[in-house]
C-alpha positions as MATLAB code, in Angstrom:
seq = 'MGIYLGINIDHIATIRQVRGTNYPSLVEGALLCEKSGADSITLHLREDRRHIQDADVEILRDKLTTKMNLEIAATDEMIAIASKIKPQDCCLVPEKREELTTEGGLNVTSQISKIRDICIQLKMSNIIVSLFIDAQKDQIDAAKQCGAAVVELHTGHYANATNEAQLMELERIKIMATYARSIGLQVNAGHGLTLGNTTNIAKLPEIVELNIGHSIISRAVFVGLGTAIQEMKNLMIDARQ';
ca = [
       0.107    0.060    0.193;
       1.409    3.277   -0.971;
       1.474    6.275    1.217;
       0.433   10.134    0.538;
       2.122   13.533    1.380;
      -0.376   16.337    2.257;
       1.554   19.666    2.380;
       0.616   22.168    4.650;
       1.460   25.953    3.287;
       0.307   27.930    6.065;
       3.843   29.325    6.707;
       4.192   30.513    3.081;
       1.355   32.784    4.174;
       2.891   33.405    7.125;
       6.177   34.864    5.223;
       3.582   37.079    3.400;
       1.750   38.291    6.546;
       4.805   39.355    8.258;
       5.198   42.230    5.907;
       1.752   42.533    4.505;
       2.629   41.935    1.103;
       0.642   40.430   -1.811;
       3.864   37.642   -1.991;
       4.929   35.016   -1.672;
       1.882   33.472   -3.796;
      -0.050   30.924   -2.106;
      -1.233   29.961   -5.752;
       1.730   29.644   -6.915;
       3.263   27.692   -3.870;
       0.679   25.341   -3.877;
       0.655   24.868   -7.479;
       4.397   23.882   -7.272;
       3.667   21.527   -4.519;
       1.442   19.593   -6.221;
       4.041   19.610   -9.577;
       6.550   18.508   -7.099;
       4.403   15.525   -5.993;
       2.159   16.677   -3.099;
      -1.050   14.689   -2.923;
      -2.791   17.206   -1.053;
      -2.605   20.825    0.000;
      -3.522   21.425    3.594;
      -4.149   25.012    4.930;
      -5.641   26.067    8.577;
      -7.835   28.962    8.750;
      -7.228   29.699   12.048;
      -9.710   31.916   14.159;
      -7.430   34.852   14.347;
      -6.375   34.985   10.558;
      -2.430   34.927   11.650;
      -1.510   33.354    8.363;
      -4.363   31.829    5.957;
      -7.027   34.414    5.059;
     -10.441   33.463    3.809;
      -9.782   34.734    0.241;
      -6.565   32.271    0.024;
      -9.215   29.420    1.092;
     -11.735   30.546   -2.223;
      -8.971   31.218   -4.268;
      -7.376   27.685   -3.986;
     -10.520   25.723   -3.803;
     -10.694   26.533   -7.520;
      -6.951   26.467   -8.413;
      -5.793   23.158   -6.837;
      -5.430   20.212   -9.215;
      -4.852   17.233   -6.261;
      -7.315   18.032   -3.428;
      -7.548   20.832   -0.425;
      -7.662   19.462    3.080;
      -9.061   22.522    5.188;
      -7.835   22.600    8.676;
     -10.535   24.505   11.020;
     -11.622   24.568   14.787;
     -14.990   23.474   15.664;
     -16.747   26.356   15.640;
     -20.174   27.732   13.875;
     -17.891   30.138   12.047;
     -15.583   27.988   10.529;
     -17.994   25.172    9.882;
     -20.260   27.708    7.987;
     -17.201   28.558    5.947;
     -16.008   25.211    5.121;
     -19.670   24.344    3.987;
     -19.965   27.275    1.715;
     -16.024   26.556    0.367;
     -16.715   22.616    0.080;
     -13.094   21.428    0.188;
     -12.318   17.793   -0.596;
     -11.608   17.178    3.016;
     -11.939   19.283    6.277;
      -9.774   18.313    9.497;
     -10.906   19.399   12.593;
      -8.161   20.691   15.360;
      -8.242   22.285   18.272;
      -7.279   25.897   18.763;
      -5.770   28.530   21.011;
      -5.275   32.052   20.459;
      -2.007   32.175   22.290;
      -0.176   29.102   21.028;
       2.357   29.360   18.365;
       1.031   25.948   16.504;
      -1.108   23.283   17.782;
      -0.185   21.900   21.009;
      -2.462   18.665   20.837;
      -5.173   16.509   19.572;
      -8.689   17.360   19.622;
     -10.653   16.293   22.734;
     -13.227   14.208   21.406;
     -14.537   12.485   24.472;
     -15.424   15.800   26.333;
     -17.806   16.777   22.916;
     -19.215   13.800   21.053;
     -22.571   15.517   20.634;
     -21.298   18.526   19.126;
     -18.362   16.770   17.095;
     -21.221   14.123   15.947;
     -23.215   17.122   14.935;
     -20.230   19.079   12.937;
     -19.280   15.880   11.031;
     -23.025   15.150   10.195;
     -23.039   18.911    8.562;
     -20.016   18.665    6.436;
     -20.890   15.333    5.318;
     -23.968   16.837    3.802;
     -21.726   18.983    1.694;
     -19.799   15.896    0.600;
     -16.767   16.596    2.572;
     -14.359   13.514    4.033;
     -14.098   14.623    8.104;
     -10.818   13.938    9.906;
     -10.243   14.722   13.648;
      -6.772   15.911   14.890;
      -6.622   13.781   17.744;
      -3.923   12.293   19.942;
      -3.225    8.574   19.688;
      -5.524    7.534   22.914;
      -7.933    4.375   22.269;
     -10.750    6.754   23.841;
     -10.099    9.568   21.165;
     -10.279    6.899   18.598;
     -13.357    5.321   19.987;
     -15.035    8.714   20.576;
     -13.929    9.625   16.564;
     -15.804    6.659   15.643;
     -19.016    7.602   17.801;
     -18.973   10.644   15.936;
     -18.832    9.353   12.547;
     -15.458   10.928   11.260;
     -13.911    8.722    8.255;
     -10.428    9.681    9.253;
      -8.130   10.262   12.080;
      -4.909   11.788   12.077;
      -3.045   10.992   14.494;
      -0.774   13.807   16.719;
       2.860   12.925   16.110;
       4.168   16.033   17.844;
       4.803   14.149   21.120;
       6.812   11.840   19.120;
       8.737   14.198   17.363;
       9.541   16.214   20.350;
      10.761   13.203   22.478;
      14.293   11.705   22.134;
      15.767    8.240   22.602;
      13.735    5.754   24.828;
      10.980    8.081   25.052;
      10.605    8.705   21.440;
      10.428    4.878   20.965;
       7.542    4.563   23.247;
       5.626    7.082   21.651;
       6.182    5.503   18.514;
       5.129    2.336   19.442;
       2.040    4.251   21.088;
       1.218    5.394   17.642;
       1.865    1.974   15.942;
      -0.724    0.477   18.459;
      -3.475    2.924   18.089;
      -2.933    3.410   14.350;
      -3.344   -0.646   14.263;
      -6.667   -0.228   16.088;
      -7.789    2.552   14.514;
      -7.662    0.862   11.348;
      -9.155   -2.333   12.674;
     -12.533   -0.139   13.346;
     -12.711    0.837    9.951;
     -11.147    4.861   10.456;
      -8.565    5.954    7.785;
      -5.447    6.916    9.554;
      -3.204    9.567    8.358;
      -0.472   11.454   10.409;
       1.129   14.923   10.991;
       2.865   17.721   13.510;
       6.243   18.040   13.931;
       7.624   15.565   11.076;
      11.329   16.310    9.586;
      13.467   14.633    7.319;
      15.475   13.172   10.563;
      12.063   11.695   12.025;
       9.889   11.163    9.493;
      11.098    7.122    8.227;
       9.736    5.437   11.351;
       6.003    6.618   11.146;
       5.971    6.011    7.123;
       6.949    2.884    7.846;
       3.696    2.168    9.677;
       1.346    0.310    7.085;
      -1.860    1.589    8.434;
      -1.061    5.222    7.931;
      -2.314    6.202    4.305;
      -1.204   10.076    4.476;
       1.172   12.358    6.246;
       0.399   16.005    6.684;
       3.856   17.960    6.725;
       4.492   21.869    6.640;
       6.892   23.905    8.683;
       9.967   21.566    8.055;
       9.523   21.386    4.230;
       8.733   25.193    4.020;
      12.003   25.521    6.219;
      13.812   23.218    4.091;
      12.618   25.194    1.045;
      14.898   27.945    2.136;
      18.193   26.460    1.245;
      17.074   23.671   -1.568;
      14.061   25.228   -2.903;
      10.326   24.331   -2.745;
       9.980   21.294   -5.122;
      13.504   19.612   -3.881;
      12.176   19.952   -0.574;
       9.336   18.282   -1.278;
      10.890   15.504   -3.574;
      13.230   14.710   -0.635;
      10.593   14.067    2.087;
       8.158   12.063   -0.648;
      10.924    9.876   -1.448;
      11.934    9.308    2.348;
       8.323    7.902    2.785;
       7.966    5.881   -0.202;
      11.601    4.387    0.631;
      10.505    3.672    4.202;
       7.149    2.151    3.340;
       8.819   -0.294    0.539;
];
């Protein structure tokens, strides 16, 4: 079974927003990602609009040739936007205004009724719903109960750990990926993945797609965006083989 690479382009927008310019172009960046081997384009429309803007989502929806994976918080405003734009995929993520980046998975167990209603609403717009969660059985069970088709396992704890602690995190992800697949969920993964730590995650046969952004955009400063994507894609393919 193959493995797919979704490129998160948030931090192309971050560079633009720092100066308030109209460059670098998100459309140019996204299309180059696709040309270079990206299987999908991920973008996070945050409530504070710190990088991706509403207009970016609208424009890119018509321009992408692969698919759009729109990350959003589970709020009425964001669900309305997603229902209007109709990305192919929509990933519900936790969000706190003061955080630098998403710090953990969505707590689905504490809001099953709310998340179930959102899943129903998005499905009515023919959107595939993913829940970004920690690799925990109770969260996976809750995701299934809510009717989500996909879980994206949060790999940030794995990425930040070292030595024995990282191996323990990897084993937890492996066990939970197997469990999620056994109950009929598609399993994706992402957060904090780099050329140095992705191989072991990509080896897990249950994982269908990795969503990676910051490390690839950072690498692109030195080698170019196309090369940075091809490096990661080749690493993932080699790991899976």
